[in-house]
Amino acid sequence: MSPPEWGELLRAPLFHTPRNPFVHDRALESHWDGGLLMRDGRVVACGDFETIRAANPKAATIDLRGGFLMPGLIDTHIHFPQLRVLGNLGRSLLDWLEDCALPEEARMADESHARKVAHGFVHALASHGTTTALVFGAHFAAATAALFEAGRASGLRIASGLVMSDRRLRPELHQSPDSAYHDSSELIRCFHRRGRLLYAVTPRFALSTSEAMLEVCQTLRSEHEGLRFQTHLNENPREIAEVAKLFPWASDYLAVYERFGLGGRGAVMAHNVHPTASELERLAAEGTTVAHCPCSNAALGSGLFGLKRHVRAGVRVALGTDVGGGTGFGLFKEALQAYLLQRIAPEGALLDAAQMLYLATRAGAEALGLEEEIGDFEPGKAADVVYIRPPVETPLAAVLERTETPEQALSAIFTLAGAESVQEVRVEGSIVYRLNQAIGQ
Ligand code: GUN
Ligand code: ZN
């Protein structure tokens, strides 16, 4: 075996989108006989295998032909305490929250329960090829800490934070602005920028946060460098009408957050199914990202997302699975759902494979302000890699045997790949997950 200083050269067809395919033509970069040279956890070169091997003859080649390589997937909207409410179909947002999500979230007061769920949650991320996630924590500091601890043990990149609310949920989920400030400050001290962890200030949504609580969010962001921010926006017509009543001074939903400076790069607002033209303009001007969650939008009947309107207005869009309002952890499925709903939406976009890959990878890196670090295979970036290899005798294996172009292969992966096809996942070059094998726990 070559010593590690020569690096490891993975050999397989590979894809990535170093440029935004909604803006640039031919944004998909692919190599049918691809090589990805990694050293010290970083990408050293990405391209044609023979060319890279000729320039690096001492690197250890790992032959992965038969499968496909792509950057680690990035989920920009998901709730850790909702793992166990997946599959509750048939309700709209506010009823679903009351009947399904919030009772389960209240169980996070039990720290040992929270630890167990957190462990299953990060495992599910990895087994679906997700290497980075922006995660709603719990309403309880200890449970949120349990998620960070599980994230640290898993090797994944996790941005998360205490969910802040002081009204309209159920009393056991409410904190005072003071206690939310103190608990958040302590979690930031313990976990923000520790290894691969980041802290995200997380007011649940305008409906459950008073102005005093939103002011706490603003204060936290001003007191600490590099915090991310996440919340919900314009998901459901009933929710929007209630928000308008609670904040009569606000011209629209987004204006509530704007009043407290809660937007901009590193801020992610989930859903935005019912925006006004003015809100889109302001989101674009601020650089705030919208997390598009098409499975959840359909499951909760929230509505059809105006992807073209967002893109035309210049709003950043990435993908979120929104577990447990959504239908699971798979970002391939999420991107497929985006494709399917756009296909039938009035004025829908026609998504291609490059756009689906971008939404599931690089767009998420941009949302989190991590585009210099992850999201594609440009040299110097962290080697966060998913190896897709469907089991034999599956439809995906059959399709991939006869695909002739990278675009065809990628479309087939997005259409058919689930966790059973995620063979191996690396973060900074190290294996954090291998199918049917427990790692690092
Ligand atoms: N709005 C406020 N909380 C939630 C939640 O947990 N899920 C979704 N989909 N929307 C929300
Ligand atoms: Zn959500």
CSV table of C-alpha atoms and ligand atoms in Angstrom, one decimal:
chain,number,residue,atom,x,y,z
A,1,MET,CA,0.0,0.0,0.0
A,2,SER,CA,1.2,3.5,-0.8
A,3,PRO,CA,1.8,5.7,2.3
A,4,PRO,CA,-1.0,8.2,3.0
A,5,GLU,CA,1.0,11.2,1.9
A,6,TRP,CA,0.6,10.1,-1.7
A,7,GLY,CA,-3.1,10.2,-1.3
A,8,GLU,CA,-6.0,8.0,-2.3
A,9,LEU,CA,-7.3,8.0,-5.9
A,10,LEU,CA,-11.0,6.9,-6.1
A,11,ARG,CA,-11.8,5.5,-9.6
A,12,ALA,CA,-15.5,5.6,-10.7
A,13,PRO,CA,-17.7,7.6,-12.9
A,14,LEU,CA,-18.3,10.9,-11.1
A,15,PHE,CA,-20.5,14.0,-11.2
A,16,HIS,CA,-20.5,17.4,-9.6
A,17,THR,CA,-21.8,20.9,-10.2
A,18,PRO,CA,-19.2,23.5,-9.4
A,19,ARG,CA,-21.3,26.1,-11.1
A,20,ASN,CA,-25.0,27.0,-10.8
A,21,PRO,CA,-26.9,25.2,-13.6
A,22,PHE,CA,-29.8,27.7,-13.2
A,23,VAL,CA,-27.4,30.4,-14.4
A,24,HIS,CA,-24.7,28.6,-16.4
A,25,ASP,CA,-25.0,26.2,-19.4
A,26,ARG,CA,-23.1,23.0,-19.1
A,27,ALA,CA,-22.7,23.3,-15.4
A,28,LEU,CA,-22.6,19.5,-14.9
A,29,GLU,CA,-19.0,18.2,-14.8
A,30,SER,CA,-18.8,14.5,-15.2
A,31,HIS,CA,-16.1,12.0,-16.0
A,32,TRP,CA,-17.1,8.5,-17.2
A,33,ASP,CA,-13.8,7.0,-16.1
A,34,GLY,CA,-13.4,9.5,-13.3
A,35,GLY,CA,-10.7,9.9,-10.7
A,36,LEU,CA,-11.0,11.8,-7.4
A,37,LEU,CA,-7.6,12.2,-5.7
A,38,MET,CA,-7.9,12.9,-2.0
A,39,ARG,CA,-5.1,13.8,0.5
A,40,ASP,CA,-5.4,14.8,4.2
A,41,GLY,CA,-9.2,14.9,3.8
A,42,ARG,CA,-9.1,17.4,0.9
A,43,VAL,CA,-9.8,17.0,-2.8
A,44,VAL,CA,-6.5,17.3,-4.7
A,45,ALA,CA,-7.7,16.6,-8.2
A,46,CYS,CA,-10.9,15.6,-9.9
A,47,GLY,CA,-11.1,14.6,-13.5
A,48,ASP,CA,-10.2,11.8,-15.9
A,49,PHE,CA,-8.7,8.8,-14.0
A,50,GLU,CA,-5.8,8.1,-16.3
A,51,THR,CA,-4.7,11.7,-16.4
A,52,ILE,CA,-4.7,12.0,-12.7
A,53,ARG,CA,-3.0,8.7,-12.2
A,54,ALA,CA,-0.2,9.7,-14.7
A,55,ALA,CA,0.4,12.8,-12.7
A,56,ASN,CA,0.2,11.0,-9.3
A,57,PRO,CA,1.6,7.5,-10.0
A,58,LYS,CA,2.2,6.8,-6.3
A,59,ALA,CA,-1.3,7.5,-5.1
A,60,ALA,CA,-3.2,4.4,-3.9
A,61,THR,CA,-6.0,3.6,-6.4
A,62,ILE,CA,-9.3,2.4,-5.0
A,63,ASP,CA,-11.2,0.9,-7.9
A,64,LEU,CA,-14.9,1.7,-7.4
A,65,ARG,CA,-16.1,1.1,-10.9
A,66,GLY,CA,-19.6,-0.4,-10.9
A,67,GLY,CA,-20.7,2.6,-8.8
A,68,PHE,CA,-20.8,6.4,-9.0
A,69,LEU,CA,-19.3,9.2,-7.0
A,70,MET,CA,-20.9,12.5,-6.2
A,71,PRO,CA,-20.4,15.2,-3.5
A,72,GLY,CA,-22.0,14.6,-0.1
A,73,LEU,CA,-25.7,15.6,-0.1
A,74,ILE,CA,-26.8,18.7,1.9
A,75,ASP,CA,-30.1,18.9,3.6
A,76,THR,CA,-31.1,22.5,4.5
A,77,HIS,CA,-34.3,21.8,6.4
A,78,ILE,CA,-35.0,18.9,8.8
A,79,HIS,CA,-36.3,18.5,12.3
A,80,PHE,CA,-34.4,16.0,14.6
A,81,PRO,CA,-37.3,15.5,17.1
A,82,GLN,CA,-39.7,14.6,14.3
A,83,LEU,CA,-38.0,11.3,13.2
A,84,ARG,CA,-40.8,9.3,14.8
A,85,VAL,CA,-43.7,11.2,13.4
A,86,LEU,CA,-42.8,10.5,9.8
A,87,GLY,CA,-45.8,9.0,7.9
A,88,ASN,CA,-48.6,10.9,9.6
A,89,LEU,CA,-50.5,11.8,6.4
A,90,GLY,CA,-53.8,13.5,6.0
A,91,ARG,CA,-53.5,16.8,7.9
A,92,SER,CA,-52.6,20.3,7.1
A,93,LEU,CA,-49.8,22.2,8.8
A,94,LEU,CA,-51.4,23.6,12.0
A,95,ASP,CA,-53.4,20.4,12.7
A,96,TRP,CA,-50.4,18.3,12.0
A,97,LEU,CA,-48.3,20.3,14.4
A,98,GLU,CA,-50.9,20.1,17.1
A,99,ASP,CA,-51.8,16.4,16.7
A,100,CYS,CA,-48.6,14.8,15.6
A,101,ALA,CA,-45.4,16.9,15.8
A,102,LEU,CA,-45.7,18.8,19.0
A,103,PRO,CA,-46.7,15.9,21.3
A,104,GLU,CA,-43.6,14.0,20.1
A,105,GLU,CA,-41.4,17.2,20.5
A,106,ALA,CA,-42.6,17.4,24.1
A,107,ARG,CA,-41.0,14.0,24.7
A,108,MET,CA,-37.6,15.5,24.1
A,109,ALA,CA,-37.8,16.7,27.7
A,110,ASP,CA,-36.6,13.2,28.5
A,111,GLU,CA,-32.9,13.4,27.8
A,112,SER,CA,-32.3,9.7,27.4
A,113,HIS,CA,-35.2,9.5,24.9
A,114,ALA,CA,-33.6,12.5,23.1
A,115,ARG,CA,-30.2,10.7,22.9
A,116,LYS,CA,-31.7,7.7,21.4
A,117,VAL,CA,-33.6,9.6,18.8
A,118,ALA,CA,-30.5,11.7,18.0
A,119,HIS,CA,-28.5,8.6,17.4
A,120,GLY,CA,-31.1,7.2,15.0
A,121,PHE,CA,-31.4,10.6,13.3
A,122,VAL,CA,-27.7,11.1,12.4
A,123,HIS,CA,-27.5,7.4,11.3
A,124,ALA,CA,-30.4,8.0,9.0
A,125,LEU,CA,-28.7,11.1,7.5
A,126,ALA,CA,-25.6,9.2,6.8
A,127,SER,CA,-27.3,6.2,5.4
A,128,HIS,CA,-29.1,8.4,2.9
A,129,GLY,CA,-25.9,10.0,1.7
A,130,THR,CA,-26.4,13.3,3.6
A,131,THR,CA,-23.1,14.6,4.9
A,132,THR,CA,-24.2,18.1,6.0
A,133,ALA,CA,-27.6,19.1,7.5
A,134,LEU,CA,-29.1,22.3,8.9
A,135,VAL,CA,-31.3,20.8,11.6
A,136,PHE,CA,-34.0,22.1,13.9
A,137,GLY,CA,-33.0,21.0,17.3
A,138,ALA,CA,-35.4,20.6,20.2
A,139,HIS,CA,-37.2,23.1,22.5
A,140,PHE,CA,-35.0,21.7,25.3
A,141,ALA,CA,-31.3,22.5,25.7
A,142,ALA,CA,-30.3,19.0,26.8
A,143,ALA,CA,-32.0,17.4,23.9
A,144,THR,CA,-30.4,19.9,21.5
A,145,ALA,CA,-27.0,19.1,23.1
A,146,ALA,CA,-27.7,15.4,22.5
A,147,LEU,CA,-28.1,16.1,18.8
A,148,PHE,CA,-24.8,18.0,18.7
A,149,GLU,CA,-23.1,15.1,20.6
A,150,ALA,CA,-24.5,12.6,18.2
A,151,GLY,CA,-23.5,14.8,15.3
A,152,ARG,CA,-19.9,15.0,16.6
A,153,ALA,CA,-19.7,11.2,17.1
A,154,SER,CA,-21.0,10.6,13.6
A,155,GLY,CA,-18.5,12.7,11.8
A,156,LEU,CA,-21.2,14.5,9.9
A,157,ARG,CA,-21.5,18.3,9.5
A,158,ILE,CA,-24.4,19.5,11.6
A,159,ALA,CA,-25.7,23.0,12.0
A,160,SER,CA,-28.4,23.2,14.6
A,161,GLY,CA,-29.8,25.2,17.5
A,162,LEU,CA,-32.3,25.3,20.3
A,163,VAL,CA,-35.8,25.8,18.9
A,164,MET,CA,-37.2,29.0,20.4
A,165,SER,CA,-40.8,29.7,21.1
A,166,ASP,CA,-42.8,31.5,23.7
A,167,ARG,CA,-46.4,31.2,22.5
A,168,ARG,CA,-49.1,29.3,20.7
A,169,LEU,CA,-47.6,25.8,21.0
A,170,ARG,CA,-48.1,23.9,24.2
A,171,PRO,CA,-46.8,25.3,27.6
A,172,GLU,CA,-44.1,22.6,28.0
A,173,LEU,CA,-42.5,23.7,24.8
A,174,HIS,CA,-42.4,27.4,25.7
A,175,GLN,CA,-39.3,29.2,27.1
A,176,SER,CA,-39.1,32.7,28.3
A,177,PRO,CA,-36.9,35.0,26.2
A,178,ASP,CA,-34.4,35.1,29.1
A,179,SER,CA,-34.1,31.4,29.4
A,180,ALA,CA,-33.9,31.0,25.6
A,181,TYR,CA,-31.1,33.5,25.6
A,182,HIS,CA,-29.1,31.8,28.4
A,183,ASP,CA,-29.6,28.3,27.0
A,184,SER,CA,-28.7,29.4,23.5
A,185,SER,CA,-25.6,31.2,24.7
A,186,GLU,CA,-24.4,28.1,26.5
A,187,LEU,CA,-25.1,25.8,23.5
A,188,ILE,CA,-23.2,28.3,21.3
A,189,ARG,CA,-20.2,28.2,23.8
A,190,CYS,CA,-20.2,24.4,23.8
A,191,PHE,CA,-20.8,23.6,20.1
A,192,HIS,CA,-20.5,26.4,17.7
A,193,ARG,CA,-17.5,25.9,15.4
A,194,ARG,CA,-16.4,22.9,17.3
A,195,GLY,CA,-15.1,20.5,14.7
A,196,ARG,CA,-17.8,20.2,12.1
A,197,LEU,CA,-20.5,21.6,14.2
A,198,LEU,CA,-22.2,25.0,13.7
A,199,TYR,CA,-24.8,26.8,15.7
A,200,ALA,CA,-28.0,28.1,14.0
A,201,VAL,CA,-30.3,30.5,15.8
A,202,THR,CA,-33.7,28.8,15.4
A,203,PRO,CA,-37.0,30.6,16.2
A,204,ARG,CA,-39.7,28.0,15.2
A,205,PHE,CA,-41.8,30.5,13.2
A,206,ALA,CA,-43.3,33.9,13.7
A,207,LEU,CA,-46.5,32.4,14.9
A,208,SER,CA,-44.8,30.9,18.0
A,209,THR,CA,-42.4,33.7,18.8
A,210,SER,CA,-43.1,37.1,20.4
A,211,GLU,CA,-41.2,40.2,19.5
A,212,ALA,CA,-39.2,39.8,22.6
A,213,MET,CA,-38.1,36.4,21.5
A,214,LEU,CA,-37.2,37.6,18.0
A,215,GLU,CA,-35.2,40.3,19.6
A,216,VAL,CA,-33.2,37.7,21.5
A,217,CYS,CA,-32.5,36.0,18.2
A,218,GLN,CA,-31.1,39.3,16.9
A,219,THR,CA,-29.0,39.8,20.0
A,220,LEU,CA,-27.5,36.3,19.7
A,221,ARG,CA,-26.5,37.0,16.1
A,222,SER,CA,-24.9,40.2,17.1
A,223,GLU,CA,-22.9,38.6,19.9
A,224,HIS,CA,-21.4,35.7,18.1
A,225,GLU,CA,-19.5,35.4,14.8
A,226,GLY,CA,-20.6,33.0,12.1
A,227,LEU,CA,-23.9,31.9,13.5
A,228,ARG,CA,-26.4,30.5,11.0
A,229,PHE,CA,-30.1,31.2,11.2
A,230,GLN,CA,-33.2,29.1,10.3
A,231,THR,CA,-36.9,29.4,10.5
A,232,HIS,CA,-40.2,28.9,8.6
A,233,LEU,CA,-41.8,31.3,6.2
A,234,ASN,CA,-45.0,31.5,4.2
A,235,GLU,CA,-45.8,27.8,4.3
A,236,ASN,CA,-49.6,27.6,4.7
A,237,PRO,CA,-52.4,30.1,4.1
A,238,ARG,CA,-53.9,29.7,7.6
A,239,GLU,CA,-50.5,30.2,9.2
A,240,ILE,CA,-49.9,33.3,7.1
A,241,ALA,CA,-53.3,34.8,8.1
A,242,GLU,CA,-52.6,34.1,11.8
A,243,VAL,CA,-49.1,35.8,11.5
A,244,ALA,CA,-50.7,38.8,9.9
A,245,LYS,CA,-53.1,39.1,13.0
A,246,LEU,CA,-50.2,38.8,15.5
A,247,PHE,CA,-48.0,41.3,13.8
A,248,PRO,CA,-50.4,44.0,12.5
A,249,TRP,CA,-47.5,46.4,11.8
A,250,ALA,CA,-45.8,44.0,9.4
A,251,SER,CA,-46.5,44.5,5.7
A,252,ASP,CA,-46.1,40.7,5.1
A,253,TYR,CA,-44.7,37.6,6.8
A,254,LEU,CA,-41.0,38.3,5.9
A,255,ALA,CA,-41.3,41.8,7.3
A,256,VAL,CA,-41.6,40.2,10.8
A,257,TYR,CA,-38.2,38.7,10.5
A,258,GLU,CA,-36.7,41.7,8.8
A,259,ARG,CA,-37.7,44.0,11.6
A,260,PHE,CA,-35.2,42.0,13.7
A,261,GLY,CA,-32.5,41.7,11.1
A,262,LEU,CA,-33.1,38.0,10.7
A,263,GLY,CA,-32.1,37.3,7.2
A,264,GLY,CA,-29.1,37.4,4.8
A,265,ARG,CA,-26.3,35.0,3.9
A,266,GLY,CA,-26.3,32.0,6.2
A,267,ALA,CA,-30.0,32.4,6.9
A,268,VAL,CA,-32.4,29.7,5.6
A,269,MET,CA,-36.2,30.1,5.6
A,270,ALA,CA,-38.1,26.9,4.9
A,271,HIS,CA,-41.0,26.5,2.4
A,272,ASN,CA,-42.0,30.0,1.1
A,273,VAL,CA,-44.8,28.4,-0.9
A,274,HIS,CA,-46.9,31.6,-0.8
A,275,PRO,CA,-44.6,34.6,-1.2
A,276,THR,CA,-45.5,38.0,-2.6
A,277,ALA,CA,-43.4,39.5,-5.4
A,278,SER,CA,-42.0,42.0,-2.9
A,279,GLU,CA,-40.9,39.3,-0.5
A,280,LEU,CA,-39.1,37.5,-3.3
A,281,GLU,CA,-37.3,40.7,-4.2
A,282,ARG,CA,-36.2,41.3,-0.6
A,283,LEU,CA,-35.1,37.7,-0.1
A,284,ALA,CA,-32.9,38.0,-3.2
A,285,ALA,CA,-31.5,41.3,-2.2
A,286,GLU,CA,-30.5,40.0,1.3
A,287,GLY,CA,-29.1,36.7,0.0
A,288,THR,CA,-31.4,34.6,2.2
A,289,THR,CA,-31.9,31.0,1.1
A,290,VAL,CA,-35.3,29.4,0.7
A,291,ALA,CA,-35.3,25.7,1.7
A,292,HIS,CA,-37.6,24.0,-0.8
A,293,CYS,CA,-39.3,21.0,0.7
A,294,PRO,CA,-41.5,19.5,-2.0
A,295,CYS,CA,-42.4,16.2,-0.2
A,296,SER,CA,-43.6,18.1,2.8
A,297,ASN,CA,-45.4,20.7,0.7
A,298,ALA,CA,-47.3,17.9,-0.9
A,299,ALA,CA,-47.8,15.8,2.2
A,300,LEU,CA,-49.2,18.7,4.3
A,301,GLY,CA,-51.1,20.1,1.3
A,302,SER,CA,-49.2,23.4,1.7
A,303,GLY,CA,-49.1,24.1,-2.0
A,304,LEU,CA,-47.0,24.2,-5.2
A,305,PHE,CA,-43.7,25.9,-4.9
A,306,GLY,CA,-43.0,28.7,-7.4
A,307,LEU,CA,-39.5,27.6,-8.3
A,308,LYS,CA,-39.4,29.7,-11.5
A,309,ARG,CA,-40.6,32.8,-9.6
A,310,HIS,CA,-37.8,32.3,-7.1
A,311,VAL,CA,-35.1,31.7,-9.7
A,312,ARG,CA,-36.3,34.6,-11.8
A,313,ALA,CA,-36.2,36.9,-8.8
A,314,GLY,CA,-32.7,35.7,-8.0
A,315,VAL,CA,-33.6,34.0,-4.7
A,316,ARG,CA,-31.2,31.3,-3.6
A,317,VAL,CA,-33.0,27.9,-3.3
A,318,ALA,CA,-31.7,24.7,-1.8
A,319,LEU,CA,-33.5,21.4,-0.8
A,320,GLY,CA,-34.8,20.3,2.5
A,321,THR,CA,-36.5,17.0,3.4
A,322,ASP,CA,-38.4,18.6,6.3
A,323,VAL,CA,-38.6,15.3,8.3
A,324,GLY,CA,-41.2,14.7,9.8
A,325,GLY,CA,-43.6,16.9,7.8
A,326,GLY,CA,-41.9,15.4,4.7
A,327,THR,CA,-41.7,11.8,3.7
A,328,GLY,CA,-38.2,10.7,4.7
A,329,PHE,CA,-34.4,11.4,4.7
A,330,GLY,CA,-33.6,10.8,1.0
A,331,LEU,CA,-32.5,13.9,-0.9
A,332,PHE,CA,-32.6,11.9,-4.2
A,333,LYS,CA,-36.3,11.4,-3.5
A,334,GLU,CA,-36.7,15.1,-2.5
A,335,ALA,CA,-35.1,16.3,-5.8
A,336,LEU,CA,-37.3,13.9,-7.7
A,337,GLN,CA,-40.4,15.2,-6.0
A,338,ALA,CA,-39.2,18.7,-6.9
A,339,TYR,CA,-38.9,17.6,-10.5
A,340,LEU,CA,-42.3,15.8,-10.5
A,341,LEU,CA,-44.2,18.7,-9.0
A,342,GLN,CA,-42.6,21.3,-11.2
A,343,ARG,CA,-43.6,19.0,-14.2
A,344,ILE,CA,-47.3,19.4,-13.4
A,345,ALA,CA,-47.3,22.9,-11.8
A,346,PRO,CA,-48.8,25.7,-13.9
A,347,GLU,CA,-45.7,27.6,-15.0
A,348,GLY,CA,-43.5,24.9,-13.6
A,349,ALA,CA,-39.8,24.6,-14.3
A,350,LEU,CA,-38.5,21.6,-16.2
A,351,LEU,CA,-35.6,20.4,-14.0
A,352,ASP,CA,-32.7,18.5,-15.5
A,353,ALA,CA,-30.2,16.2,-13.8
A,354,ALA,CA,-27.6,18.9,-13.3
A,355,GLN,CA,-30.1,21.2,-11.6
A,356,MET,CA,-31.3,18.3,-9.3
A,357,LEU,CA,-27.7,17.6,-8.3
A,358,TYR,CA,-27.0,21.2,-7.7
A,359,LEU,CA,-30.1,21.6,-5.5
A,360,ALA,CA,-29.0,18.6,-3.4
A,361,THR,CA,-25.3,19.6,-3.1
A,362,ARG,CA,-23.8,22.9,-4.0
A,363,ALA,CA,-26.9,25.0,-3.4
A,364,GLY,CA,-27.0,23.7,0.2
A,365,ALA,CA,-23.3,24.6,0.6
A,366,GLU,CA,-24.1,28.2,-0.6
A,367,ALA,CA,-27.1,28.4,1.7
A,368,LEU,CA,-24.9,27.7,4.7
A,369,GLY,CA,-22.1,29.9,3.5
A,370,LEU,CA,-19.9,26.8,3.1
A,371,GLU,CA,-19.4,26.9,-0.6
A,372,GLU,CA,-15.6,27.4,-0.2
A,373,GLU,CA,-15.5,24.2,1.8
A,374,ILE,CA,-18.0,21.7,0.4
A,375,GLY,CA,-20.7,21.2,-2.3
A,376,ASP,CA,-18.5,20.0,-5.2
A,377,PHE,CA,-15.2,18.4,-6.0
A,378,GLU,CA,-13.1,21.5,-6.7
A,379,PRO,CA,-9.5,21.0,-5.5
A,380,GLY,CA,-8.9,22.3,-2.0
A,381,LYS,CA,-12.4,21.4,-0.8
A,382,ALA,CA,-13.2,18.9,1.8
A,383,ALA,CA,-13.5,15.4,0.4
A,384,ASP,CA,-17.2,14.8,1.3
A,385,VAL,CA,-18.1,12.0,-1.0
A,386,VAL,CA,-21.1,9.7,-1.6
A,387,TYR,CA,-20.5,6.4,-3.4
A,388,ILE,CA,-23.7,5.1,-5.1
A,389,ARG,CA,-23.8,1.5,-6.1
A,390,PRO,CA,-27.2,-0.2,-6.3
A,391,PRO,CA,-27.6,-3.7,-5.2
A,392,VAL,CA,-27.5,-6.3,-8.0
A,393,GLU,CA,-30.8,-7.2,-9.5
A,394,THR,CA,-32.4,-3.9,-8.6
A,395,PRO,CA,-34.1,-1.8,-11.3
A,396,LEU,CA,-31.4,0.9,-10.8
A,397,ALA,CA,-28.6,-1.6,-11.4
A,398,ALA,CA,-30.3,-2.7,-14.5
A,399,VAL,CA,-30.8,0.8,-15.8
A,400,LEU,CA,-27.3,1.9,-15.0
A,401,GLU,CA,-25.9,-1.0,-17.0
A,402,ARG,CA,-27.2,0.4,-20.2
A,403,THR,CA,-27.0,4.2,-19.6
A,404,GLU,CA,-24.8,5.9,-22.2
A,405,THR,CA,-24.4,9.4,-20.9
A,406,PRO,CA,-23.7,10.9,-17.5
A,407,GLU,CA,-26.9,12.8,-17.6
A,408,GLN,CA,-28.9,9.6,-18.1
A,409,ALA,CA,-27.1,7.9,-15.2
A,410,LEU,CA,-27.7,10.8,-12.9
A,411,SER,CA,-31.4,11.1,-13.8
A,412,ALA,CA,-31.7,7.3,-13.1
A,413,ILE,CA,-30.0,7.7,-9.7
A,414,PHE,CA,-32.3,10.6,-8.8
A,415,THR,CA,-35.3,8.6,-9.9
A,416,LEU,CA,-34.5,5.2,-8.3
A,417,ALA,CA,-31.8,5.5,-5.6
A,418,GLY,CA,-32.7,5.2,-2.0
A,419,ALA,CA,-30.6,4.2,1.1
A,420,GLU,CA,-30.1,0.7,-0.3
A,421,SER,CA,-27.9,2.2,-3.0
A,422,VAL,CA,-25.7,4.4,-0.8
A,423,GLN,CA,-22.7,2.1,-0.3
A,424,GLU,CA,-20.2,4.4,1.3
A,425,VAL,CA,-20.1,7.9,2.7
A,426,ARG,CA,-17.0,10.0,3.4
A,427,VAL,CA,-16.5,13.2,5.2
A,428,GLU,CA,-13.1,14.9,4.8
A,429,GLY,CA,-11.9,11.7,3.2
A,430,SER,CA,-12.8,9.4,6.1
A,431,ILE,CA,-15.5,6.8,5.9
A,432,VAL,CA,-18.4,7.7,8.2
A,433,TYR,CA,-20.9,5.2,6.8
A,434,ARG,CA,-20.7,1.9,4.9
A,435,LEU,CA,-23.8,0.0,4.0
A,436,ASN,CA,-24.5,-2.9,6.5
A,437,GLN,CA,-21.6,-1.9,8.7
A,438,ALA,CA,-21.6,0.2,11.9
A,439,ILE,CA,-18.8,2.8,11.9
A,440,GLY,CA,-17.5,5.1,14.5
A,441,GLN,CA,-20.2,4.7,17.1
B,1,GUN,N1,-43.8,25.5,11.0
B,1,GUN,C1,-43.6,25.6,12.3
B,1,GUN,N2,-43.1,24.4,12.8
B,1,GUN,C2,-43.1,23.6,11.8
B,1,GUN,C3,-42.7,22.2,11.6
B,1,GUN,O1,-42.3,21.5,12.5
B,1,GUN,N3,-42.8,21.7,10.4
B,1,GUN,C4,-43.3,22.4,9.3
B,1,GUN,N4,-43.3,21.8,8.1
B,1,GUN,N5,-43.6,23.7,9.4
B,1,GUN,C5,-43.5,24.3,10.6
B,2,ZN,ZN,-39.9,22.5,9.0
